[in-house]
Amino acid sequence: MTESYSVIVIDDDQEMRNSLTHLLGRVGWTVTGFADAEVALRRIETLQPDVVLSDVRMPGLSGLDLLARLSGPDDPPLILISAHGDIPMAVDAIQKGAYSFLEKPFEPRRLLTVLRHAAEAHRLAGQARRMRDELVNLSGLDRVLLGQDPQIVSLRDRIVDLGATDGTVLISGATGTGKELVARALHRLGPRRDGPFVSLNCATLDPARFEEQVFGRAGVTLGHLRRADGGTLFLDEIAACPLPAQAQLLRAIETGEVLPLGADEELRTDVRIVAATNEDLAAQVEAESFRPDLLYRLNTFQLSLPALRDRGGDVVLLFEHFLRAMAETYEVATPDMTPEDIAALASHAWPGNIRELRHVAERRVLAARRGAGTVADALRVDDGGEEVSGNLRGAVARFEATLIAQAVRAHQGRMDAVAEALGIGRRTLNEKIVKLGLDKDALLD
């Protein structure tokens, strides 16, 4: 059975309009004719044609004017016809986005072929957009990467594209930009979505036990690579992978085989690797602390997450999103945003990126429970609410102390979990606690 398409025909010449309507109707098209392009334009959204066929020279809105008005991604393709057409006009029309240009008198078979190709292309493009939107919705990508900044819009499209592949992906970005959330979205968008997603922060592992944790030990430990069999292994802070383990990791990626410690034979494993870093791996290669061949295997595809300070108006959009979410969590009314609040958000540097923004929104909502608070107050990371010192080292120390204190409370003093949540090693965490003078027991009171 022949596919049925719909077309709008626009021509002020009634005889030509009737002729086109009769021709297209005979081959099964649904045809709606108009003598006025302005009237037709107002009906396009209702009629939703697969293609528009229009004369060029008409009173009022011309065919070229109509072309300028049909520029959206969901608009139907436009085919122009004219008895006065010439090569320069045709070239100009095509360059401005017309699907095709036909000169009267036209050959009916060619007209029907061009119309059918345009309609098919329009339907396929619409189906692709709907599938992309469904994938984004199913993966939660629109919530993970909320925002309208061009960098984020482009990044969302790139993630959807990479989700369908099985190659390794290297995600780079500063701390707090959402690297693990992007990795999870890649997993949910891909063919391995029904398999396990195993997340491993390389910086939190004891270097002495790294190989056992990742590759396993015969008869004792399965290892993260085999736990992720059939799914995705996310290696966060990959720069912390010890050099001795890098060669074995490279071999596992290249061959799909793992040799557990103490084992005599390699075992097959089917895993997609997604790695992330907030460091310059090229510089690590120069410093001979990271293998160049491993870097080349990891960066088959690359994603770079922008810092929050580079996302313009997305800061306010994201903050309002987190504000509503936190207000729902704590069962309070969402605080109203004032011009002063917006100014405070815009002027802040956001060194902690999305993670810091979420914490500020939570502090603002907690203050709202007491009937007080502003965004400026929530941005002061010290509990005493004093003005932030101009000394950068002191400000960073207070910020670190607040984040560590929040993580200790959130994980009820389980320090391995605290270190993993903060994205640092256990030894680094202990050193910071001592340096900052924090009392873990007091934080849990």
Coordinates of C-alpha atoms in Angstrom, one line a residue:
M1 CA 0.0 0.0 0.0
T2 CA 1.3 3.4 -1.0
E3 CA 2.1 5.8 1.9
S4 CA -0.4 8.6 2.2
Y5 CA 1.0 12.1 2.6
S6 CA -0.5 15.6 3.1
V7 CA 0.4 18.8 1.2
I8 CA -0.5 22.4 1.3
V9 CA -0.6 24.0 -2.1
I10 CA -0.3 27.9 -2.3
D11 CA -0.9 29.7 -5.6
D12 CA -2.9 32.8 -6.3
D13 CA -3.6 31.5 -9.8
Q14 CA -6.8 29.5 -9.3
E15 CA -6.4 27.5 -12.5
M16 CA -2.9 26.4 -11.5
R17 CA -4.0 25.7 -7.9
N18 CA -6.9 23.5 -9.1
S19 CA -4.6 21.7 -11.5
L20 CA -2.1 20.9 -8.7
T21 CA -4.8 19.9 -6.3
H22 CA -6.4 17.5 -8.9
L23 CA -3.0 16.0 -9.8
L24 CA -2.0 15.3 -6.2
G25 CA -5.4 14.1 -5.2
R26 CA -5.4 11.5 -8.0
V27 CA -2.2 9.8 -6.6
G28 CA -3.6 9.7 -3.0
W29 CA -2.3 12.9 -1.4
T30 CA -4.4 14.9 1.0
V31 CA -4.4 18.3 -0.5
T32 CA -5.4 21.7 1.0
G33 CA -5.2 24.7 -1.4
F34 CA -4.8 28.4 -0.5
A35 CA -4.6 31.5 -2.7
D36 CA -3.0 33.5 0.1
A37 CA 0.3 32.5 1.8
E38 CA -0.5 34.4 5.0
V39 CA -3.7 32.5 5.4
A40 CA -1.9 29.2 4.7
L41 CA 0.7 30.0 7.3
R42 CA -1.9 30.4 10.0
R43 CA -3.3 27.0 9.2
I44 CA 0.0 25.1 9.1
E45 CA 0.0 24.2 12.8
T46 CA -3.5 22.8 12.6
L47 CA -3.1 20.9 9.3
Q48 CA 0.5 19.7 10.0
P49 CA 1.3 18.9 6.3
D50 CA 4.2 16.8 5.3
V51 CA 5.3 19.4 2.7
V52 CA 4.3 22.8 1.4
L53 CA 4.2 23.6 -2.3
S54 CA 4.1 27.3 -3.1
D55 CA 4.3 29.7 -5.9
V56 CA 7.1 32.3 -5.6
R57 CA 5.5 35.5 -6.9
M58 CA 2.2 36.2 -5.1
P59 CA 0.5 39.4 -3.7
G60 CA 1.2 40.0 -0.1
L61 CA 3.4 37.2 1.4
S62 CA 5.6 35.8 -1.4
G63 CA 7.0 32.3 -1.6
L64 CA 10.5 33.6 -0.5
D65 CA 8.9 35.4 2.4
L66 CA 7.1 32.2 3.4
L67 CA 10.4 30.4 3.3
A68 CA 11.8 32.8 5.9
R69 CA 8.8 32.1 8.1
L70 CA 9.2 28.3 7.9
S71 CA 12.6 28.0 9.6
G72 CA 11.9 25.9 12.7
P73 CA 13.0 22.3 13.1
D74 CA 9.4 21.0 13.1
D75 CA 8.3 23.1 10.2
P76 CA 7.4 21.2 6.9
P77 CA 9.8 21.5 4.0
L78 CA 8.9 24.0 1.3
I79 CA 9.1 23.4 -2.4
L80 CA 8.9 26.6 -4.6
I81 CA 7.6 26.8 -8.1
S82 CA 7.6 29.8 -10.4
A83 CA 7.1 30.7 -14.0
H84 CA 9.6 33.5 -13.6
G85 CA 12.3 31.5 -12.0
D86 CA 15.9 31.7 -13.0
I87 CA 19.1 30.1 -11.8
P88 CA 20.1 32.8 -9.3
M89 CA 16.6 32.7 -7.7
A90 CA 16.8 29.0 -7.4
V91 CA 20.2 29.0 -5.8
D92 CA 19.2 31.7 -3.4
A93 CA 16.0 29.8 -2.4
I94 CA 18.0 26.6 -1.8
Q95 CA 20.6 28.4 0.2
K96 CA 17.9 29.9 2.4
G97 CA 16.5 26.5 3.2
A98 CA 14.0 25.6 0.4
Y99 CA 13.9 21.8 -0.1
S100 CA 13.7 22.2 -3.9
F101 CA 12.9 24.7 -6.7
L102 CA 10.9 23.9 -9.8
E103 CA 10.2 26.1 -12.8
K104 CA 6.9 26.2 -14.6
P105 CA 5.9 24.4 -16.7
F106 CA 7.1 21.4 -14.6
E107 CA 7.0 17.7 -15.5
P108 CA 4.3 16.1 -13.3
R109 CA 6.4 12.9 -12.6
R110 CA 9.3 15.0 -11.4
L111 CA 7.0 17.1 -9.2
L112 CA 5.5 14.0 -7.6
T113 CA 9.0 12.5 -7.0
V114 CA 10.3 15.7 -5.3
L115 CA 7.2 16.1 -3.2
R116 CA 7.4 12.4 -2.0
H117 CA 11.1 12.7 -1.1
A118 CA 10.5 15.9 0.8
A119 CA 7.6 14.4 2.7
E120 CA 9.5 11.2 3.5
A121 CA 12.5 13.2 4.8
H122 CA 10.2 15.4 7.0
R123 CA 8.5 12.3 8.6
L124 CA 11.9 10.6 9.2
A125 CA 13.3 13.7 10.8
G126 CA 10.2 14.0 13.0
Q127 CA 10.5 10.4 14.1
A128 CA 14.2 10.9 14.9
R129 CA 13.4 13.9 17.0
R130 CA 10.7 12.1 18.9
M131 CA 13.0 9.1 19.5
R132 CA 15.7 11.4 20.7
D133 CA 13.2 13.2 23.1
E134 CA 12.0 9.8 24.4
L135 CA 15.6 8.7 25.0
V136 CA 16.4 11.9 26.8
N137 CA 13.3 11.5 29.0
L138 CA 13.9 7.9 29.8
S139 CA 17.5 8.4 30.7
G140 CA 16.7 11.4 32.9
L141 CA 19.2 13.4 30.9
D142 CA 17.0 16.5 30.8
R143 CA 17.2 16.5 34.6
V144 CA 20.9 15.6 34.8
L145 CA 21.9 18.3 32.4
L146 CA 19.1 20.9 33.0
G147 CA 19.6 24.2 31.2
Q148 CA 19.4 26.0 27.9
D149 CA 23.0 27.2 27.6
P150 CA 24.2 26.3 24.0
Q151 CA 27.1 24.2 25.6
I152 CA 24.6 22.1 27.6
V153 CA 22.1 21.7 24.6
S154 CA 25.0 20.5 22.5
L155 CA 26.3 18.2 25.3
R156 CA 22.9 16.6 25.7
D157 CA 22.8 15.8 22.0
R158 CA 26.3 14.4 22.1
I159 CA 25.5 12.1 25.0
V160 CA 22.4 10.7 23.2
D161 CA 24.6 10.0 20.2
L162 CA 27.3 8.3 22.3
G163 CA 24.8 6.3 24.3
A164 CA 24.1 4.2 21.2
T165 CA 27.8 3.3 20.8
D166 CA 29.9 0.8 22.8
G167 CA 33.2 2.6 22.7
T168 CA 35.1 3.9 25.7
V169 CA 34.3 7.4 26.8
L170 CA 36.4 9.9 28.7
I171 CA 34.5 12.6 30.6
S172 CA 36.5 15.6 31.7
G173 CA 35.3 18.4 34.0
A174 CA 35.9 20.1 37.3
T175 CA 34.7 18.6 40.6
G176 CA 31.0 18.9 41.0
T177 CA 30.1 19.2 37.3
G178 CA 28.1 15.9 37.2
K179 CA 30.5 13.4 35.6
E180 CA 29.0 10.3 37.3
L181 CA 25.5 11.5 36.4
V182 CA 26.5 11.7 32.8
A183 CA 28.1 8.3 32.9
R184 CA 24.9 6.8 34.3
A185 CA 22.9 8.6 31.5
L186 CA 25.3 7.0 28.9
H187 CA 24.6 3.6 30.4
R188 CA 20.8 4.1 30.5
L189 CA 20.8 5.3 26.8
G190 CA 22.8 2.3 25.5
P191 CA 22.3 -1.3 24.7
R192 CA 23.8 -2.3 28.1
R193 CA 21.0 -0.6 30.0
D194 CA 19.7 -3.9 31.5
G195 CA 23.2 -4.8 32.7
P196 CA 25.0 -3.6 35.8
F197 CA 26.4 -0.1 36.3
V198 CA 29.4 -0.3 38.6
S199 CA 30.9 3.0 39.8
L200 CA 34.5 3.0 41.2
N201 CA 36.3 6.1 42.4
C202 CA 40.0 5.3 41.8
A203 CA 41.1 7.9 44.3
T204 CA 39.4 6.2 47.2
L205 CA 41.1 2.8 46.7
D206 CA 44.2 1.9 48.7
P207 CA 46.9 1.7 46.0
A208 CA 48.1 -1.6 47.6
R209 CA 44.7 -3.2 47.0
F210 CA 43.9 -1.5 43.7
E211 CA 44.6 -4.4 41.4
E212 CA 42.6 -6.8 43.7
Q213 CA 39.6 -4.5 43.8
V214 CA 39.5 -3.9 40.1
F215 CA 40.7 -7.3 38.7
G216 CA 39.8 -9.6 41.6
R217 CA 41.7 -12.3 43.4
A218 CA 41.2 -16.0 42.5
G219 CA 38.8 -17.6 44.9
V220 CA 38.5 -14.5 47.1
T221 CA 37.4 -11.3 45.3
L222 CA 35.4 -11.0 42.1
G223 CA 36.7 -7.6 41.1
H224 CA 34.8 -4.6 39.7
L225 CA 35.5 -5.5 36.1
R226 CA 33.8 -8.8 36.5
R227 CA 31.0 -7.3 38.6
A228 CA 30.3 -5.0 35.7
D229 CA 30.1 -7.9 33.1
G230 CA 27.4 -7.2 30.5
G231 CA 27.2 -3.6 31.7
T232 CA 29.3 -0.5 32.3
L233 CA 32.2 0.2 34.6
F234 CA 32.6 3.8 35.5
L235 CA 36.2 4.7 36.6
D236 CA 36.1 8.1 38.3
E237 CA 39.3 10.0 38.9
I238 CA 41.1 7.7 36.5
A239 CA 44.3 9.7 37.0
A240 CA 44.6 8.1 40.4
C241 CA 45.0 4.6 38.8
P242 CA 48.5 3.3 39.9
L243 CA 51.0 2.9 37.1
P244 CA 51.4 -0.9 37.7
A245 CA 47.6 -1.4 37.2
Q246 CA 47.4 0.7 34.1
A247 CA 49.0 -1.9 31.9
Q248 CA 46.5 -4.6 33.1
L249 CA 43.6 -2.2 32.7
L250 CA 44.7 -1.4 29.1
R251 CA 44.9 -5.1 28.3
A252 CA 41.5 -5.7 29.8
I253 CA 40.0 -3.0 27.6
E254 CA 41.8 -4.2 24.4
T255 CA 41.2 -8.0 24.8
G256 CA 38.1 -8.2 27.1
E257 CA 40.1 -10.6 29.3
V258 CA 40.9 -10.2 33.0
L259 CA 43.6 -12.0 35.0
P260 CA 42.7 -12.0 38.7
L261 CA 45.5 -12.0 41.1
G262 CA 46.7 -15.6 41.8
A263 CA 44.8 -17.0 38.8
D264 CA 46.5 -19.1 36.1
E265 CA 44.1 -18.3 33.3
E266 CA 42.5 -15.1 32.0
L267 CA 38.7 -14.8 32.2
R268 CA 36.5 -13.2 29.6
T269 CA 34.5 -10.1 30.5
D270 CA 32.2 -7.9 28.4
V271 CA 32.3 -4.4 29.8
R272 CA 32.0 -0.9 28.5
I273 CA 34.5 1.5 30.2
V274 CA 33.5 5.1 30.9
A275 CA 36.3 7.0 32.7
A276 CA 36.3 10.5 34.2
T277 CA 38.9 13.0 35.3
N278 CA 39.2 16.5 36.7
E279 CA 42.9 16.5 35.8
D280 CA 44.8 17.1 32.6
L281 CA 45.7 13.6 31.5
A282 CA 48.0 14.8 28.8
A283 CA 50.1 16.6 31.4
Q284 CA 50.1 13.4 33.4
V285 CA 51.4 11.6 30.4
E286 CA 54.2 14.2 30.0
A287 CA 55.0 13.7 33.7
E288 CA 55.1 9.9 33.0
S289 CA 52.5 9.2 35.7
F290 CA 49.9 8.0 33.1
R291 CA 50.4 5.7 30.2
P292 CA 49.9 7.3 26.8
D293 CA 48.5 4.1 25.3
L294 CA 45.9 3.9 28.0
L295 CA 44.9 7.5 27.4
Y296 CA 44.4 6.8 23.7
R297 CA 42.2 3.8 24.5
L298 CA 40.1 5.7 27.0
N299 CA 39.5 8.8 24.9
T300 CA 37.9 7.0 21.9
F301 CA 35.1 9.5 22.6
Q302 CA 35.4 12.5 24.8
L303 CA 32.9 14.7 26.7
S304 CA 33.9 17.9 28.4
L305 CA 31.5 19.2 31.0
P306 CA 31.5 23.0 31.4
A307 CA 32.0 24.7 34.7
L308 CA 28.9 26.3 36.2
R309 CA 30.4 29.8 36.0
D310 CA 30.5 29.4 32.2
R311 CA 26.9 28.6 31.8
G312 CA 25.4 32.1 32.0
G313 CA 21.7 32.2 32.8
D314 CA 21.6 28.5 33.6
V315 CA 22.8 29.3 37.2
V316 CA 19.4 30.8 38.2
L317 CA 17.5 28.2 36.3
L318 CA 19.3 25.4 38.1
F319 CA 19.1 27.1 41.5
E320 CA 15.3 27.4 41.2
H321 CA 15.2 23.7 40.2
F322 CA 17.1 22.7 43.3
L323 CA 15.2 25.1 45.4
R324 CA 11.9 23.5 44.5
A325 CA 13.3 20.0 45.0
M326 CA 14.7 20.8 48.4
A327 CA 11.5 22.6 49.5
E328 CA 9.6 19.4 48.6
T329 CA 12.1 17.3 50.5
Y330 CA 11.8 19.4 53.7
E331 CA 8.1 20.0 53.2
V332 CA 8.2 23.8 53.1
A333 CA 7.0 26.4 50.6
T334 CA 9.6 27.3 48.0
P335 CA 11.3 30.6 48.9
D336 CA 10.7 33.5 46.5
M337 CA 13.7 34.7 44.6
T338 CA 14.5 38.4 45.0
P339 CA 16.6 40.6 42.7
E340 CA 19.3 40.5 45.4
D341 CA 19.2 36.7 45.4
I342 CA 19.7 36.6 41.6
A343 CA 22.5 39.1 41.9
A344 CA 24.2 37.0 44.5
L345 CA 24.0 33.9 42.3
A346 CA 25.3 35.7 39.3
S347 CA 28.3 37.2 41.1
H348 CA 29.5 34.0 42.8
A349 CA 32.3 32.0 41.1
W350 CA 30.9 28.6 42.0
P351 CA 34.2 26.7 42.6
G352 CA 32.1 23.6 43.6
N353 CA 29.9 23.8 40.5
I354 CA 26.6 22.0 40.5
R355 CA 27.3 20.2 43.8
E356 CA 27.9 23.6 45.5
L357 CA 24.8 25.1 43.9
R358 CA 22.7 22.2 45.3
H359 CA 24.2 22.7 48.8
V360 CA 23.4 26.4 48.7
A361 CA 19.8 25.7 47.7
E362 CA 19.5 23.3 50.6
R363 CA 20.9 25.9 53.1
R364 CA 18.5 28.5 51.7
V365 CA 15.5 26.2 52.2
L366 CA 16.6 25.2 55.7
A367 CA 16.8 28.9 56.6
A368 CA 13.3 29.4 55.1
R369 CA 12.0 26.8 57.6
R370 CA 12.9 29.4 60.3
G371 CA 11.3 32.2 58.3
A372 CA 14.6 33.8 57.5
G373 CA 17.6 33.7 55.1
T374 CA 18.8 34.9 51.7
V375 CA 20.9 33.5 49.0
A376 CA 23.8 35.7 50.1
D377 CA 23.5 34.1 53.6
A378 CA 23.4 30.6 52.2
L379 CA 26.5 31.3 50.2
R380 CA 28.5 32.0 53.4
V381 CA 29.8 28.5 54.0
D382 CA 30.9 29.1 57.6
D383 CA 28.2 28.3 60.2
G384 CA 28.8 31.5 62.0
G385 CA 27.6 33.5 59.1
E386 CA 30.5 35.9 59.2
E387 CA 31.6 37.8 56.1
V388 CA 33.8 35.7 53.9
S389 CA 37.4 36.7 54.3
G390 CA 39.3 38.2 51.5
N391 CA 42.0 35.6 52.1
L392 CA 41.5 32.9 49.5
R393 CA 43.2 30.1 51.5
G394 CA 40.9 30.8 54.5
A395 CA 37.8 30.8 52.3
V396 CA 38.8 27.5 50.7
A397 CA 39.5 26.0 54.1
R398 CA 36.0 27.0 55.4
F399 CA 34.4 25.7 52.3
E400 CA 36.2 22.3 52.6
A401 CA 35.3 22.1 56.3
T402 CA 31.6 22.7 55.5
L403 CA 31.5 20.1 52.8
I404 CA 33.3 17.5 54.9
A405 CA 31.0 18.2 57.9
Q406 CA 28.0 17.8 55.7
A407 CA 29.3 14.5 54.3
V408 CA 30.1 13.1 57.7
R409 CA 26.6 13.8 58.9
A410 CA 25.0 12.5 55.7
H411 CA 26.9 9.2 55.9
Q412 CA 26.7 8.9 59.7
G413 CA 30.4 8.9 60.2
R414 CA 31.2 6.1 57.8
M415 CA 34.5 7.5 56.6
D416 CA 35.0 5.3 53.6
A417 CA 31.6 6.5 52.3
V418 CA 32.4 10.1 53.2
A419 CA 35.7 9.9 51.2
E420 CA 33.9 8.4 48.2
A421 CA 31.1 11.0 48.3
L422 CA 33.7 13.8 48.4
G423 CA 35.7 12.2 45.6
I424 CA 39.0 12.0 47.6
G425 CA 41.1 9.2 49.1
R426 CA 40.6 8.1 52.7
R427 CA 44.1 9.2 53.6
T428 CA 43.5 12.6 52.1
L429 CA 40.3 12.9 54.0
N430 CA 42.0 12.0 57.3
E431 CA 44.7 14.6 56.6
K432 CA 42.1 17.3 55.9
I433 CA 40.2 16.5 59.1
V434 CA 43.3 16.9 61.1
K435 CA 44.4 20.1 59.2
L436 CA 41.0 21.7 59.5
G437 CA 40.7 20.8 63.2
L438 CA 37.4 18.9 62.7
D439 CA 36.0 16.7 65.5
K440 CA 34.1 13.8 63.9
D441 CA 32.3 12.9 67.1
A442 CA 31.2 16.5 67.7
L443 CA 29.8 16.6 64.1
L444 CA 27.6 13.6 64.8
D445 CA 26.1 15.0 68.1

